[in-house]
mmCIF file of C-alpha atoms in Angstrom:
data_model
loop_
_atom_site.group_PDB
_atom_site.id
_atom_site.type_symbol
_atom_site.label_atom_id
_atom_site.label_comp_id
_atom_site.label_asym_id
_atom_site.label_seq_id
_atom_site.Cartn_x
_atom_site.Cartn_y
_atom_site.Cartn_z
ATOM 1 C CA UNK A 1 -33.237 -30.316 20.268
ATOM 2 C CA UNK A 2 -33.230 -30.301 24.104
ATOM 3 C CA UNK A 3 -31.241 -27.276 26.480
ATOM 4 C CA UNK A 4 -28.668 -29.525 27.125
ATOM 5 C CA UNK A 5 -27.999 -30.134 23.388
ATOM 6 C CA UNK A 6 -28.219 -26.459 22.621
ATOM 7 C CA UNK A 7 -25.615 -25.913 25.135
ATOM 8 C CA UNK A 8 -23.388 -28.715 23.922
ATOM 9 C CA UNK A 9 -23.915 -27.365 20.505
ATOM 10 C CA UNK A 10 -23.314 -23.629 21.751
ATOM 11 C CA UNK A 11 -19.986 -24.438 23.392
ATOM 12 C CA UNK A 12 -18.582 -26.239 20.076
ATOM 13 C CA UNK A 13 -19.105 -23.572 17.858
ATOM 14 C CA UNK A 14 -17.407 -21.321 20.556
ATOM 15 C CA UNK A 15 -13.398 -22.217 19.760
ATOM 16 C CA UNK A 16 -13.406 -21.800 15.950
ATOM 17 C CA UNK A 17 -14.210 -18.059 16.198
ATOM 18 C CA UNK A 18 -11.729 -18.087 18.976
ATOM 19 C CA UNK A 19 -8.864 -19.894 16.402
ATOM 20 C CA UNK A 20 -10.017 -17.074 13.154
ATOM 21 C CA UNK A 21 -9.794 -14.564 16.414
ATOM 22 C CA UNK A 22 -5.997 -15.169 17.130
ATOM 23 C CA UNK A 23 -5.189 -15.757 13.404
ATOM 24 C CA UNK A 24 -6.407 -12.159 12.627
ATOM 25 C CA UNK A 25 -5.307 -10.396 15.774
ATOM 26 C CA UNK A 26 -1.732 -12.048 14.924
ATOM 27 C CA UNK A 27 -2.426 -10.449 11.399
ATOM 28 C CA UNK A 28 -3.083 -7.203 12.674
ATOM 29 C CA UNK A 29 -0.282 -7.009 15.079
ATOM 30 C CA UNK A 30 1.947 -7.761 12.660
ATOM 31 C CA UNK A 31 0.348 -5.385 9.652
ATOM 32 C CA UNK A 32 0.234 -2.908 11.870
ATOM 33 C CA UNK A 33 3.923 -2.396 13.231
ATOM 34 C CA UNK A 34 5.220 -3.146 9.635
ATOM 35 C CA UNK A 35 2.918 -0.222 8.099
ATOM 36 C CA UNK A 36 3.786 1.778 10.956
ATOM 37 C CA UNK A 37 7.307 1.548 10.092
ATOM 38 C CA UNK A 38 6.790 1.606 7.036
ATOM 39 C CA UNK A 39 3.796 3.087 5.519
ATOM 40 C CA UNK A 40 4.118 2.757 1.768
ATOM 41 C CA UNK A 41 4.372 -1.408 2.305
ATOM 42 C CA UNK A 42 2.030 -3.108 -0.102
ATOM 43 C CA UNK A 43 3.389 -6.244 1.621
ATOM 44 C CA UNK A 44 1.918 -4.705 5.408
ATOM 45 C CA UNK A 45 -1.370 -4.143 3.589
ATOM 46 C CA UNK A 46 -1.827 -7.494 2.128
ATOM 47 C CA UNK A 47 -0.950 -9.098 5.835
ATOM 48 C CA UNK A 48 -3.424 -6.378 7.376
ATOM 49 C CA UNK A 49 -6.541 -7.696 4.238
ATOM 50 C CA UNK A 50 -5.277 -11.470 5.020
ATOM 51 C CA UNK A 51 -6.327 -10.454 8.759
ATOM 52 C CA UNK A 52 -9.361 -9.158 7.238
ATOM 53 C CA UNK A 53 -10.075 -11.467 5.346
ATOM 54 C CA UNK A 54 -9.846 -14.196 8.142
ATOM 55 C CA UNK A 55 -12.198 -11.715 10.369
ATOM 56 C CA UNK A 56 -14.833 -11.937 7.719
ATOM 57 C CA UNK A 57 -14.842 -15.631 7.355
ATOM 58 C CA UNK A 58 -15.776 -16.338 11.636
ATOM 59 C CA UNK A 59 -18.694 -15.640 11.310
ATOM 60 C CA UNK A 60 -19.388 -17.973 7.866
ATOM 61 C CA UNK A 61 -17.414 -20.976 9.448
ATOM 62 C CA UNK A 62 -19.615 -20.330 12.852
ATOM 63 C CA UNK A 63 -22.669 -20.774 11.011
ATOM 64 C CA UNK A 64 -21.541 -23.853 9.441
ATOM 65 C CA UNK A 65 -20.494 -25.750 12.747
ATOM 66 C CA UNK A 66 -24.049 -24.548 13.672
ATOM 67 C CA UNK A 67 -25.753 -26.478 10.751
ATOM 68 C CA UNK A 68 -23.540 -29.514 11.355
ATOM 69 C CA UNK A 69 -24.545 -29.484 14.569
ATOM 70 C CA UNK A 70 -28.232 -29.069 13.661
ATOM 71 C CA UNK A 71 -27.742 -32.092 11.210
ATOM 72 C CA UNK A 72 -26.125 -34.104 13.902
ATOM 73 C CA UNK A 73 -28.994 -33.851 16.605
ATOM 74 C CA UNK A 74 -31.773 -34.338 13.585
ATOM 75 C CA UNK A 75 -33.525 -30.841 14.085
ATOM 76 C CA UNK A 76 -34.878 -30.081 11.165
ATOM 77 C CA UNK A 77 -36.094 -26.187 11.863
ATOM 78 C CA UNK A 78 -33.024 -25.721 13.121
ATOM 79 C CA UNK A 79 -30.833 -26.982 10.016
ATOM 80 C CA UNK A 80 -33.644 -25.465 7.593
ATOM 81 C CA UNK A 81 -33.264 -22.121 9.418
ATOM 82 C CA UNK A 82 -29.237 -22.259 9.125
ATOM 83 C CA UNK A 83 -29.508 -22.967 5.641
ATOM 84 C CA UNK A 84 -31.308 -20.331 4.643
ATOM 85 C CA UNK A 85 -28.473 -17.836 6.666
ATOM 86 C CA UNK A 86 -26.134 -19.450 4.713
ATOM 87 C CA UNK A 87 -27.843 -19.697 1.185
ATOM 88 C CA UNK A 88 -28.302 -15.376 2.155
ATOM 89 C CA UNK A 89 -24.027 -15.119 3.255
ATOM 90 C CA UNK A 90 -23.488 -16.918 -0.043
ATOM 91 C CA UNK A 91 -25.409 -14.586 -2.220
ATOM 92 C CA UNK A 92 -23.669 -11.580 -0.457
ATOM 93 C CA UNK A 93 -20.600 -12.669 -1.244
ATOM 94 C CA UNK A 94 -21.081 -13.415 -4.425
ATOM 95 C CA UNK A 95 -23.020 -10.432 -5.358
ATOM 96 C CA UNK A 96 -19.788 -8.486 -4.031
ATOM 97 C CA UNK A 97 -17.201 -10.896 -5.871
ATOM 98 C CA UNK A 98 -19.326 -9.570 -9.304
ATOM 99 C CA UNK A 99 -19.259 -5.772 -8.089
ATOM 100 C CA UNK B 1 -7.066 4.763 -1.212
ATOM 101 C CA UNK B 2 -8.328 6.865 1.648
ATOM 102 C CA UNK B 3 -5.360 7.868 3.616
ATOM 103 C CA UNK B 4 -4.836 7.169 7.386
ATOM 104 C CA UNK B 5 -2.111 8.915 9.706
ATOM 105 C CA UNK B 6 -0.319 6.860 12.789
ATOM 106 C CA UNK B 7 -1.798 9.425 15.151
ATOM 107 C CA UNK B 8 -5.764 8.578 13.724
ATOM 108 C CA UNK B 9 -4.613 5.065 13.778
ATOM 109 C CA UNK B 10 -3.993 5.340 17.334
ATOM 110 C CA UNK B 11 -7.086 7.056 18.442
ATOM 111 C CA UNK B 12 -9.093 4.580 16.633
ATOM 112 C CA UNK B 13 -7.672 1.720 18.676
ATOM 113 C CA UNK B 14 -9.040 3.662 21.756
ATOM 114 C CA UNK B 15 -12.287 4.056 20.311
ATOM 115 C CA UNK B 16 -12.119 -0.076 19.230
ATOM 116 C CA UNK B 17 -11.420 -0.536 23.167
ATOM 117 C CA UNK B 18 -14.745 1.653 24.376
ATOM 118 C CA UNK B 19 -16.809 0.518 21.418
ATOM 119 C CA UNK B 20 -15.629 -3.312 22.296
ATOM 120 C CA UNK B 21 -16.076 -2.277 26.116
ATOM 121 C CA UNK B 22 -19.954 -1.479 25.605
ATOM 122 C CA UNK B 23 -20.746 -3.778 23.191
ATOM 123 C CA UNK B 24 -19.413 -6.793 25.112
ATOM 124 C CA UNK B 25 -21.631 -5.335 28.198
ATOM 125 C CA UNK B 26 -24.716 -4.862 25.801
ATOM 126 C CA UNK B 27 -24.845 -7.482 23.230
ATOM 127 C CA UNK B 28 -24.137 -4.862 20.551
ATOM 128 C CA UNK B 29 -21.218 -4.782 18.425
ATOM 129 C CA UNK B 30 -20.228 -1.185 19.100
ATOM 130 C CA UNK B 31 -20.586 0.395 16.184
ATOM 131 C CA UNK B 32 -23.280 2.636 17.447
ATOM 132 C CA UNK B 33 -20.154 4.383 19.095
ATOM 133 C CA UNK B 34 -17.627 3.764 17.158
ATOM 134 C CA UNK B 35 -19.194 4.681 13.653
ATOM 135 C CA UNK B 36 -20.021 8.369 15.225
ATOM 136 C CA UNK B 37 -16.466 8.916 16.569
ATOM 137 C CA UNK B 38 -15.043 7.699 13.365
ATOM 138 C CA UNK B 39 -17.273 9.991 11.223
ATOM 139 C CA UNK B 40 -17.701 12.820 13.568
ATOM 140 C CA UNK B 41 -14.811 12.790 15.569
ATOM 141 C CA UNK B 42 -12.568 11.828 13.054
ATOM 142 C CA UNK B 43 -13.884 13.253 9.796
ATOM 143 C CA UNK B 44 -13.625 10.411 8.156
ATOM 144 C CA UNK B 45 -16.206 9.957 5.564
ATOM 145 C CA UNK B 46 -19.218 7.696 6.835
ATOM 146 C CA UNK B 47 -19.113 5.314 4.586
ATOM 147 C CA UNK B 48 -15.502 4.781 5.399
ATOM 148 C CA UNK B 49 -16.352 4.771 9.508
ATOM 149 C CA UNK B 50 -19.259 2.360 8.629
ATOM 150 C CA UNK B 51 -17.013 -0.127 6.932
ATOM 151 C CA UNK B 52 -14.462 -0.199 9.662
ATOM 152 C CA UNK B 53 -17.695 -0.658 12.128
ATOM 153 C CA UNK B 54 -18.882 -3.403 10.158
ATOM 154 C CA UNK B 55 -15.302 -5.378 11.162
ATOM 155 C CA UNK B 56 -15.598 -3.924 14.949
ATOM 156 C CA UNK B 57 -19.026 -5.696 15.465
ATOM 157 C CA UNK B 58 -17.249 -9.203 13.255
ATOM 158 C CA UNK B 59 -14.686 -8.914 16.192
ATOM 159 C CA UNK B 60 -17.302 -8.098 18.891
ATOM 160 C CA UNK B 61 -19.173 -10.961 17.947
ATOM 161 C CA UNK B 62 -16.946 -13.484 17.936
ATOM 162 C CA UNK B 63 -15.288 -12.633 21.449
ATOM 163 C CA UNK B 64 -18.932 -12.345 22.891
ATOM 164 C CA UNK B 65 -20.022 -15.603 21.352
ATOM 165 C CA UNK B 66 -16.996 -17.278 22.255
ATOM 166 C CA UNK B 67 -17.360 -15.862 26.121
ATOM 167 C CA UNK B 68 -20.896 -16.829 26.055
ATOM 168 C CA UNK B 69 -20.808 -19.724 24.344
ATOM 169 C CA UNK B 70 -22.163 -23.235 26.691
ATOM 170 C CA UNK B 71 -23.300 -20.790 29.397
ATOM 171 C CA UNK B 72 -27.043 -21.500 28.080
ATOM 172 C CA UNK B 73 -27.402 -17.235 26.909
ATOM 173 C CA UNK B 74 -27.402 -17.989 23.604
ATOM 174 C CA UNK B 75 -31.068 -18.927 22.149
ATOM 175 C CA UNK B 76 -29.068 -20.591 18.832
ATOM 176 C CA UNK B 77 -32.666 -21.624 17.390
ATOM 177 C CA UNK B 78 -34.282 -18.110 17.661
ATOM 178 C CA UNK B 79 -30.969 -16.583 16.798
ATOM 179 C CA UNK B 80 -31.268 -18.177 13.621
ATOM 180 C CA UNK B 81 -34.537 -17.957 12.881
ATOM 181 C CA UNK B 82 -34.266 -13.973 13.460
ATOM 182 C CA UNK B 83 -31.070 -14.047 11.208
ATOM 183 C CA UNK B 84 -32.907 -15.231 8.424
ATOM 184 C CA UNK B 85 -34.726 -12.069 8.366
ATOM 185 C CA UNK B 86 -31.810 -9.732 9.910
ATOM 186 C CA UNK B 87 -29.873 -11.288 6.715
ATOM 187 C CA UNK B 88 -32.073 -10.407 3.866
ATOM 188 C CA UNK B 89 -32.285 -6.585 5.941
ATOM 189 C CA UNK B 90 -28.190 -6.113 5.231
ATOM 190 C CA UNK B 91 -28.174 -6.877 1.922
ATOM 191 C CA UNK B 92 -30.825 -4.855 1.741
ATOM 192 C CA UNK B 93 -29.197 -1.759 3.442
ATOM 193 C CA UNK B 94 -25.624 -2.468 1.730
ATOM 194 C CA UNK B 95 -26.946 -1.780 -1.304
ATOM 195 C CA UNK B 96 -29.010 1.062 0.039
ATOM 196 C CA UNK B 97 -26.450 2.709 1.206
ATOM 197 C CA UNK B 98 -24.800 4.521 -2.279
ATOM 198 C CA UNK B 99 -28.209 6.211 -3.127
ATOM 199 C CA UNK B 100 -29.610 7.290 -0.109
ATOM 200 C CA UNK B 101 -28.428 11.574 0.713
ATOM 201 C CA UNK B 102 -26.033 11.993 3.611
ATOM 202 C CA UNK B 103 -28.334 14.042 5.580
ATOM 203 C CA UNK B 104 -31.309 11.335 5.240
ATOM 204 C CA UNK B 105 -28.590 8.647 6.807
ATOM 205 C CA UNK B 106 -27.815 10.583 10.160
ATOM 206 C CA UNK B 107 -31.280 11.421 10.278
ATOM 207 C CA UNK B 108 -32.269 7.816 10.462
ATOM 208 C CA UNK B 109 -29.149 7.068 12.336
ATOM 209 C CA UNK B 110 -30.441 10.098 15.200
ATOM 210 C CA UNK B 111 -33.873 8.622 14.966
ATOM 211 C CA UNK B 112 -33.915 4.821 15.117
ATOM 212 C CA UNK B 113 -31.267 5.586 18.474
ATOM 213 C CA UNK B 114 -33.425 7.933 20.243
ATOM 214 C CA UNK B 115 -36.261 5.926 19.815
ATOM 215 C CA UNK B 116 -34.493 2.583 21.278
ATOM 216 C CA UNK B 117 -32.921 4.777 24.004
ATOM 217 C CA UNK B 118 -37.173 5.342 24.895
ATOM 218 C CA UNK B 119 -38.114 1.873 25.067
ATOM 219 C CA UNK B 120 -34.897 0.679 26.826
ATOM 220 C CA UNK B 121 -36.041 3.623 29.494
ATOM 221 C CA UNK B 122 -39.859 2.486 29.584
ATOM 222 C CA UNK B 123 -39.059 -0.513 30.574
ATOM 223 C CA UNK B 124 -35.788 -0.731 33.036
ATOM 224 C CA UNK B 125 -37.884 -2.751 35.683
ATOM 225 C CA UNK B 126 -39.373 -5.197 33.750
ATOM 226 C CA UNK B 127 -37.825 -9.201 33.982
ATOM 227 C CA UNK B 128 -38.866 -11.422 31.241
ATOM 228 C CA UNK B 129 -37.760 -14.356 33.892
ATOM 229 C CA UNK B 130 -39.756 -17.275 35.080
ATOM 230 C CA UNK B 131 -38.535 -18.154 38.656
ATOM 231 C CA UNK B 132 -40.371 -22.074 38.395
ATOM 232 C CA UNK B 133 -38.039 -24.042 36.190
ATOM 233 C CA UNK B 134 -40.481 -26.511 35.551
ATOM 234 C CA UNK B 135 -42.033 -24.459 33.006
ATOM 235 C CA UNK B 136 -41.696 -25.653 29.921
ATOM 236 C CA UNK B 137 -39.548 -22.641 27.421
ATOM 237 C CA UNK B 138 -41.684 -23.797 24.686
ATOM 238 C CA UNK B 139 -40.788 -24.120 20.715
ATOM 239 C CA UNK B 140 -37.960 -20.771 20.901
ATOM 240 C CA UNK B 141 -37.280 -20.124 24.685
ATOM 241 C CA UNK B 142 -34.643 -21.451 26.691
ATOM 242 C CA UNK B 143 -33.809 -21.733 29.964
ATOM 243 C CA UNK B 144 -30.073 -20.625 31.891
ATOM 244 C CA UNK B 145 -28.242 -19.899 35.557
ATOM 245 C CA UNK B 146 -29.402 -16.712 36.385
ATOM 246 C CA UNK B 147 -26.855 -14.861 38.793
ATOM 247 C CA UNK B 148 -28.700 -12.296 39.931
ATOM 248 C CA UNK B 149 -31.772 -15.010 41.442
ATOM 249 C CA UNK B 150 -29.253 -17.453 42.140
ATOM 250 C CA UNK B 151 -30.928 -20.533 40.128
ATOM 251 C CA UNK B 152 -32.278 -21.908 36.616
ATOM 252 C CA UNK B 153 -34.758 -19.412 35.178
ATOM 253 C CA UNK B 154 -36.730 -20.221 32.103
ATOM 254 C CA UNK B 155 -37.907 -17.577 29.742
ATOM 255 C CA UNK B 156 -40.927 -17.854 26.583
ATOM 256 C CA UNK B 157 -40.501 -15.917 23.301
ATOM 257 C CA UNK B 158 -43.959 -13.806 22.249
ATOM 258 C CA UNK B 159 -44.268 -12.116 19.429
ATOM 259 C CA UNK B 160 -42.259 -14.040 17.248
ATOM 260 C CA UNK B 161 -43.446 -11.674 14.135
ATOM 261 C CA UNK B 162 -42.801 -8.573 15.946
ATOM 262 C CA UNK B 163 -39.148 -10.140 16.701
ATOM 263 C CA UNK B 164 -38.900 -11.310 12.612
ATOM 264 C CA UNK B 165 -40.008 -7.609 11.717
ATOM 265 C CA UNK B 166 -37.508 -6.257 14.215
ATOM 266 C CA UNK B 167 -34.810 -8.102 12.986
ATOM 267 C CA UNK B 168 -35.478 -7.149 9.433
ATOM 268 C CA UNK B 169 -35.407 -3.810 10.153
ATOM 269 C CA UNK B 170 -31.937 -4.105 12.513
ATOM 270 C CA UNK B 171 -30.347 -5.890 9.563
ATOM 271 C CA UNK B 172 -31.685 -3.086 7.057
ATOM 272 C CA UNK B 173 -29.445 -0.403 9.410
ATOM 273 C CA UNK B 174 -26.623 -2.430 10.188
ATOM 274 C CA UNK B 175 -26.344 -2.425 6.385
ATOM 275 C CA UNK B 176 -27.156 1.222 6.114
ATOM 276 C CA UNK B 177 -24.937 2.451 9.261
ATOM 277 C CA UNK B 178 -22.258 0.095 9.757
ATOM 278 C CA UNK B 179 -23.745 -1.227 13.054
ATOM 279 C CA UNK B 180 -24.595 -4.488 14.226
ATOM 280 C CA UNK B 181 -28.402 -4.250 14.653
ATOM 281 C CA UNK B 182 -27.996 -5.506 17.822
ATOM 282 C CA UNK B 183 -28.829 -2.149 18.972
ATOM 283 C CA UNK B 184 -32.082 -2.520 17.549
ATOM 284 C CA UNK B 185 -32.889 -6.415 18.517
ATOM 285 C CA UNK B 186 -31.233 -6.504 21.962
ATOM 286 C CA UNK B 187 -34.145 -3.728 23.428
ATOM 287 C CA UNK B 188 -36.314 -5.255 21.189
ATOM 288 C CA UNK B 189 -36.658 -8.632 21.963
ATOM 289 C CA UNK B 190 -35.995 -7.792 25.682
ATOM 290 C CA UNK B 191 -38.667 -5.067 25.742
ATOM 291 C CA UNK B 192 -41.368 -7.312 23.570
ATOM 292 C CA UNK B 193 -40.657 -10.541 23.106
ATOM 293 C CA UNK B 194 -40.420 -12.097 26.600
ATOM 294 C CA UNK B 195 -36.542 -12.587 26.248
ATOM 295 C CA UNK B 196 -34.031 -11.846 29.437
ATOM 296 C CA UNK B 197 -31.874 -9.385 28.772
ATOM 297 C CA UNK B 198 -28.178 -11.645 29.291
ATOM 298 C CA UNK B 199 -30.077 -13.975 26.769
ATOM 299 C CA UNK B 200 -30.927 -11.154 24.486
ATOM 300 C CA UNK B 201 -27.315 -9.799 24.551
ATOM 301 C CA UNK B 202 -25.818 -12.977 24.152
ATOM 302 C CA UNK B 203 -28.095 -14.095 21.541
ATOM 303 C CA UNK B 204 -27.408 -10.971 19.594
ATOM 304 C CA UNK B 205 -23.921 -10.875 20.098
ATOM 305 C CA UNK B 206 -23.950 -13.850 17.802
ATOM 306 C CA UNK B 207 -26.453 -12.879 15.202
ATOM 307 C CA UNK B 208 -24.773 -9.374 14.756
ATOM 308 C CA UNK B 209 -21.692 -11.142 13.050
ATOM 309 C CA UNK B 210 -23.454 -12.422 10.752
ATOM 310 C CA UNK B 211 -25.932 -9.944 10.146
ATOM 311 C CA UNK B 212 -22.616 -7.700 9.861
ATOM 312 C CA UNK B 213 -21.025 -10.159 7.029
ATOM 313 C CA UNK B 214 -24.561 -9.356 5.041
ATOM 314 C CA UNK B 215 -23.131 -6.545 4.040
ATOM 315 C CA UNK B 216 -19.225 -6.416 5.110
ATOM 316 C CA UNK B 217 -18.593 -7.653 1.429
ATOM 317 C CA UNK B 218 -19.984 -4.976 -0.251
ATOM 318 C CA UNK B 219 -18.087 -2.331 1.616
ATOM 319 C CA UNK B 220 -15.059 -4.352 1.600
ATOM 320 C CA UNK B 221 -15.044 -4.212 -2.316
ATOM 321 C CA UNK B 222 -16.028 -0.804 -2.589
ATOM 322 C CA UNK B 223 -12.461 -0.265 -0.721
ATOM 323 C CA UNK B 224 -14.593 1.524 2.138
ATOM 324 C CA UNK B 225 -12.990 -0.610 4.899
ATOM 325 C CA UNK B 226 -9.028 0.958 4.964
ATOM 326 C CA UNK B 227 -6.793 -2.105 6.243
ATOM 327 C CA UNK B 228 -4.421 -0.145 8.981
ATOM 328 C CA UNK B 229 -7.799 1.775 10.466
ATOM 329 C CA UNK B 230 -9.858 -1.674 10.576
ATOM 330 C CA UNK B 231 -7.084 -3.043 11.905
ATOM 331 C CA UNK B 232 -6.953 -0.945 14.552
ATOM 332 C CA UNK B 233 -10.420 -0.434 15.620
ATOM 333 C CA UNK B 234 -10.307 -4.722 15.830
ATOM 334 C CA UNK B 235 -7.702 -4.814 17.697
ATOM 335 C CA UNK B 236 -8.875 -2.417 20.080
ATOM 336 C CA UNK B 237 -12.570 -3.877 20.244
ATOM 337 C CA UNK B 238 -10.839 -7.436 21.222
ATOM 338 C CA UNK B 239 -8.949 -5.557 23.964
ATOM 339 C CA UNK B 240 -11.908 -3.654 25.591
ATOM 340 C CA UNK B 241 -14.242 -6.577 24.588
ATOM 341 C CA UNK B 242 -12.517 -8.949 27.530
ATOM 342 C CA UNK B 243 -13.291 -6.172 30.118
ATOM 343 C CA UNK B 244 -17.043 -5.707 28.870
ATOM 344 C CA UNK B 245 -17.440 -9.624 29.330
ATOM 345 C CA UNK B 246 -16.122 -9.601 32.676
ATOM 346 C CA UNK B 247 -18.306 -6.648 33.713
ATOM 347 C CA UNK B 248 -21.546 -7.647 32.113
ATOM 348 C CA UNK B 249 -21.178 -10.949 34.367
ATOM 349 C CA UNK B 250 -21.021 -8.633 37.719
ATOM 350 C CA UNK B 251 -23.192 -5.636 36.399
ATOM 351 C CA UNK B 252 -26.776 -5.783 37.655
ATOM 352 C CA UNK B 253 -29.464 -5.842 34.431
ATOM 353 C CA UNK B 254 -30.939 -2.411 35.515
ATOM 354 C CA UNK B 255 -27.637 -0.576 35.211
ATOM 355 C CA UNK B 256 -27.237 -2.554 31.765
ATOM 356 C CA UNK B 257 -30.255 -0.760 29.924
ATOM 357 C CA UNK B 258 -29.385 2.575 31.734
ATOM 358 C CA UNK B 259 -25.959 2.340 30.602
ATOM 359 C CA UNK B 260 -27.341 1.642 27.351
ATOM 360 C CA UNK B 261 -30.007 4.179 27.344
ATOM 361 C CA UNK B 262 -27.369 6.354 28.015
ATOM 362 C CA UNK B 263 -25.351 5.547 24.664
ATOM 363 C CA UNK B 264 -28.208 5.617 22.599
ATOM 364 C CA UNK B 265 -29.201 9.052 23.381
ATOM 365 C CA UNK B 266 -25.707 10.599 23.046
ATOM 366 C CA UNK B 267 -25.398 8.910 19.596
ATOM 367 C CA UNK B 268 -28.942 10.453 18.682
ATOM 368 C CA UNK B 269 -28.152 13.895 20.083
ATOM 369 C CA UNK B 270 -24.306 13.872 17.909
ATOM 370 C CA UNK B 271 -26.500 12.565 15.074
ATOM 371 C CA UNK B 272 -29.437 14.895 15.199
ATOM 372 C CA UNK B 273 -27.062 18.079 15.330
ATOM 373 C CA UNK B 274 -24.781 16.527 12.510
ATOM 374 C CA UNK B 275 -27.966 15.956 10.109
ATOM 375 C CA UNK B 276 -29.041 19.611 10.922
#
């Protein structure tokens, strides 16, 4: 994979954790003044976890544009070495789901 | 469910905005700061303030990544290479974290910070740049605009095991502490493996999210990250974060690993009086 396709690959994987970004901030925001105002709210809470749970998943989807892009300009290190991150993030998650 | 007052929520938004601040500037995701305030400063329980630091270095991450992101920083092949082994480290440490004494955690915590501060300090002069851009990066470098020599500098990674064992052990504490690791890999791979120190931030900035999200899981289902505090701390880490970017761009590299020197030892002086 040459620079220039490393920076091409960089720069697409740079506005989905900008999108998740804005989705959770808006979460937060929100969350926040409702459990300020109210701080017994199960309904603030579950806004404030949705944000949460959108922060959590940037980083996942991130890695995945990576290995599509990997995929798309053929280098195989590159895709063999995102698979891996993901095949760990996957076994995280589910050991946690089990917990 | 650990209970959080307006007034704790609102000093933990300042201490998102510093931690974000720093960490954008560094390549670290702030919870080096913010997980000592939050325990410390704020009494809450550590596990609790390393939960909440685990989401401040998600945040950091992904506002550093998407700042950085087609500037050429960001080494995406050695990032994930590293990650492999900064991946199986979390897990690793998340799990560690229930068994291991209270005392033994700030010690390491005191320890691993103090001794980063020492190599950021030994080596504050030192570029890892090659001024002829005809020189091939190799198999992991890169190459990028440098400001500060006003043209295309290329840089070679050495030491690739020493950068694998590094990473193992920064994803081993992020797990443990609640930090990013990037703490650990940004000095490291700038100090020994031939990489700048803007392409060592940047490239960490990305890895720490996901090194973070090794163990975020774990914590989150323990109920150790409380919603309205994480919430907070985020929000304040994506406010400070934007002034950290736009400083780190303008700041020259030797005031970067003083400033971060600097960091590092206060955490490791707060740490080594707590575990005492």
């Amino acid at each position: 994979m040459s620079t220039v396709d490393e920076h091409l690959a960089e720069k697409r994987a740079g506005w989905l954790p900008r999108t998740l970004l804005v989705a959770s901030a808006a979460c937060f925001v929100c969350g926040l003044a409702w459990w300020l105002f109210e701080p017994q709210s199960g309904y603030a809470l579950w806004v404030l976890n949705v944000g949460l749970m959108t922060l959590m998943t940037t980083p996942l989807l991130r890695v995945a544009l990576t290995l599509v892009d990997g995929l798309r300009l053929e280098d195989w290190f590159f895709v063999g070495t995102t698979v891996a991150v993901i095949a760990e993030l996957i076994v995280t998650v589910v050991d946690a789901l089990n917990r | 469910m650990f209970f959080i007052s307006p007034l704790i929520v609102l000093l933990v938004t300042f201490a998102g905005a510093v931690a974000g601040g720093l960490g954008a500037m560094l390549g670290i995701g702030g919870g080096v700061f913010l997980v000592p305030f939050l325990n410390v400063g704020l009494g809450l329980p550590l596990r609790v303030a390393s939960g909440i630091g685990l989401m401040t270095v998600i945040a950091t991450s992904s506002v550093v990544s998407a700042g950085s992101s087609g500037r050429g920083l960001v080494n995406l092949r050695l990032g994930m290479l590293l990650q492999v082994a900064a991946g199986a480290g979390g897990y690793i440490g998340g799990h560690t974290a229930v068994f291991l004494p209270l005392r033994v955690v700030q010690g390491i915590f005191c320890g691993v910070t103090a001794m980063i501060a020492g190599i950021m300090l030994s080596r504050l002069d030192r570029r890892n740049v090659i001024l002829d851009s005809s020189v091939s990066p190799g198999w992991l470098g890169g190459r990028f605009y440098e400001e500060e020599s006003g043209q295309e500098v290329v840089y070679q990674v050495r030491r690739l095991s020493l950068a694998l064992g590094v990473s193992l052990a920064a994803g081993f504490v992020s797990g443990l502490l609640g930090i990013g690791g990037g703490v650990l890999q940004v000095p490291a791979l700038n100090a020994w493996c031939g990489v700048p120190i803007r392409a060592a931030a940047a490239t960490s900035a990305v890895m720490i999210g996901v090194t973070a999200m090794a163990s975020a899981p774990i914590y989150y289902v323990r109920g150790d990250i409380v919603a309205p505090a994480a919430a907070a701390a985020v929000l304040g880490v994506l406010i400070g974060s934007q002034a950290g970017l736009w400083f780190s761009g303008r700041a020259r590299v030797r005031s970067l690993k003083l400033l971060m020197a600097s960091v590092l030892m206060a955490v490791s002086i707060t740490y080594l009086v707590k575990a005492w």
